[in-house]
C-alpha atoms as one frame of an Amber mdcrd trajectory, in Angstrom:
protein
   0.378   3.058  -8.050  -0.899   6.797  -8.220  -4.120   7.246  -9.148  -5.078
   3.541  -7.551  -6.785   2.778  -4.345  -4.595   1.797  -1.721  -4.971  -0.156
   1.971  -2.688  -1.179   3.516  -2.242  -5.423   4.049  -1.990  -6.898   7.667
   1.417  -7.425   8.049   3.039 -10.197  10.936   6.254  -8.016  11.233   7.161
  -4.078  11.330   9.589  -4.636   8.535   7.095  -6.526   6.357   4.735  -3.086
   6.243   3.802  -2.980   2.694   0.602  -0.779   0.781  -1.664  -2.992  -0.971
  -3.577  -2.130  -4.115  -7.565  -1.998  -4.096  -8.716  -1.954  -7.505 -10.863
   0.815  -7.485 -11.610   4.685  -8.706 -13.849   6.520  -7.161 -15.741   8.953
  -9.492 -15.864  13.181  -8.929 -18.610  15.367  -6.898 -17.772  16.091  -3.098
 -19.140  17.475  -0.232 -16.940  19.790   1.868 -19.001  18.410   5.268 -18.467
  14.741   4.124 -14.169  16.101   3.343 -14.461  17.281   6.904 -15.046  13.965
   8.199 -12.984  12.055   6.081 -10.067  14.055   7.048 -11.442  13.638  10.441
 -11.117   9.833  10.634  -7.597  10.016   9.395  -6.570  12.246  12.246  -8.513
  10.064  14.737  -6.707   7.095  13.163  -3.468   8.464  13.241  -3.860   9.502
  16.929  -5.054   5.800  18.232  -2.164   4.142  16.039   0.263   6.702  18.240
  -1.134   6.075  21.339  -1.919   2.103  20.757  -5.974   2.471  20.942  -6.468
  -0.660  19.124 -10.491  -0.356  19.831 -10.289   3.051  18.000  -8.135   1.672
  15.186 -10.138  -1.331  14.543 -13.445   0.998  14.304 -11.640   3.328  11.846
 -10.365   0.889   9.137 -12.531  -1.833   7.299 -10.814  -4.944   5.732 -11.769
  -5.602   1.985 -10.058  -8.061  -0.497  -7.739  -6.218  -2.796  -9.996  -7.341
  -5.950 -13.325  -5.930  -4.181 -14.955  -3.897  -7.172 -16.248  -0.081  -6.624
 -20.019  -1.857  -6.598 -18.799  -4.293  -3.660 -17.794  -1.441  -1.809 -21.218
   0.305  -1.737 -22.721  -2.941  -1.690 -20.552  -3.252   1.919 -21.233   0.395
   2.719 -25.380  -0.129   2.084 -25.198  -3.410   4.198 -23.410  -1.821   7.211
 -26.185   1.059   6.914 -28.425  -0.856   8.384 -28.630  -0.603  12.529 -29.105
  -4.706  12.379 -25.725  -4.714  10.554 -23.843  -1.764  11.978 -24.541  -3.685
  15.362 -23.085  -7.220  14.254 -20.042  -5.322  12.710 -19.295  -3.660  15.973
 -19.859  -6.669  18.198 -17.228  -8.923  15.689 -14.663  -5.713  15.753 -14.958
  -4.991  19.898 -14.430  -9.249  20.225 -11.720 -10.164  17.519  -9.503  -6.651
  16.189  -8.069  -5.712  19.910  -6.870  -9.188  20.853  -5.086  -9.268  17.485
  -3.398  -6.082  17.923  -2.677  -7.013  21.989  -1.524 -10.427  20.497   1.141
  -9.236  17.866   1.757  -5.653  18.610   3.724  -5.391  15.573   0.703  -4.983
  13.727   0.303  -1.935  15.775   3.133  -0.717  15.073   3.673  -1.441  11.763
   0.346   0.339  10.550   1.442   3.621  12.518   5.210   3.452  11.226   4.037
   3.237   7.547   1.206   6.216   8.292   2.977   8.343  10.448   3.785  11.752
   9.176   1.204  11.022   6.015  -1.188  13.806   5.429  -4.119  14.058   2.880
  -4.511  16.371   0.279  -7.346  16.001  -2.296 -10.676  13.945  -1.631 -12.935
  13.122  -4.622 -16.783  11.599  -2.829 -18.958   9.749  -4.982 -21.761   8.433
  -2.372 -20.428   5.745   0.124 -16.415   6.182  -1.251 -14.027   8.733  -0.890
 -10.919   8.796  -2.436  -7.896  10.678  -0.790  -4.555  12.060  -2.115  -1.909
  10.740   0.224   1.165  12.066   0.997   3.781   9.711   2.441   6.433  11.008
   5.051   8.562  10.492   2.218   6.963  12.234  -0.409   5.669   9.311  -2.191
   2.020   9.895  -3.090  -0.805   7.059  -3.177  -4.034   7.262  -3.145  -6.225
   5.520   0.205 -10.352   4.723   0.178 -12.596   5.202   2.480 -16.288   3.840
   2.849 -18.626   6.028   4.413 -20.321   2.282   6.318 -22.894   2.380  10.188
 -21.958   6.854   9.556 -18.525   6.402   9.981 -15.811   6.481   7.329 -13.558
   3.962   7.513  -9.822   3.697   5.751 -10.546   0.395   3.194  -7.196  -1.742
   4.019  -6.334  -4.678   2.012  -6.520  -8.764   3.021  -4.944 -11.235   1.505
């Protein structure tokens, strides 16, 4: 799957962790700021999956079907731009992500078990979407999206 977007499916048990494939390529250009924060949200992710901040995790990662096209994606990020928007988004993830992590805490840990010890390398930015070299624990290397959406980027992860 190198080379492909990937986010990672809501799982119901640890051992069921899987990546899903987004369909998507982001396209060159960068910004070394907009790097910065990318890399940034990883980290942040990485330390609320460690330390079970389901709040934090649920602000840093943004569900999108695993056929959403590139055009979708900034369609998403444009929508969630708006203040109107950004504030609906974070009302629906404060009310409904938590309780779901509180409620199966597998999901918890399965999302931190398949990230942990993953680093990035390489981030290509074309406007709303980055796309970041991953580096597995175990050396396998994917590729992960994130949409710049309400000036915060946020890991894409896949729903069935």
């Amino acid at each position: 799957m190198a080379g492909r977007g990937v986010g990672v499916r809501p799982i119901r048990s640890a051992g069921a962790v899987s990546l899903a494939a987004c369909t998507l390529l982001a396209g060159c250009g960068s910004s070394s700021g907009a790097e910065a924060k990318v890399r940034a949200t990883y980290s942040r992710l990485l330390h609320a999956l460690a330390s079970n901040d389901a709040a934090t995790v649920c602000e840093l990662m943004l569900p999108a079907n695993q056929n959403q096209s590139r055009s979708a994606l900034i369609a998403a990020a444009h929508r969630l731009a708006t203040p109107s928007v950004a504030a609906e988004y974070k009302r629906y993830v404060t009310s409904t992500c938590p309780p779901a992590f509180r409620d199966e805490p597998q999901n918890m840990s399965g999302y931190y078990g398949l990230l942990r010890g993953s680093r990035l390398g390489a981030i290509s930015i074309n406007g709303p979407i980055a796309t970041a070299a991953v580096t597995a624990r175990n050396g396998r290397h994917e590729s992960a999206i994130f949409l710049d959406a309400a000036g915060e980027w946020r890991l894409v992860i896949g729903v069935d």
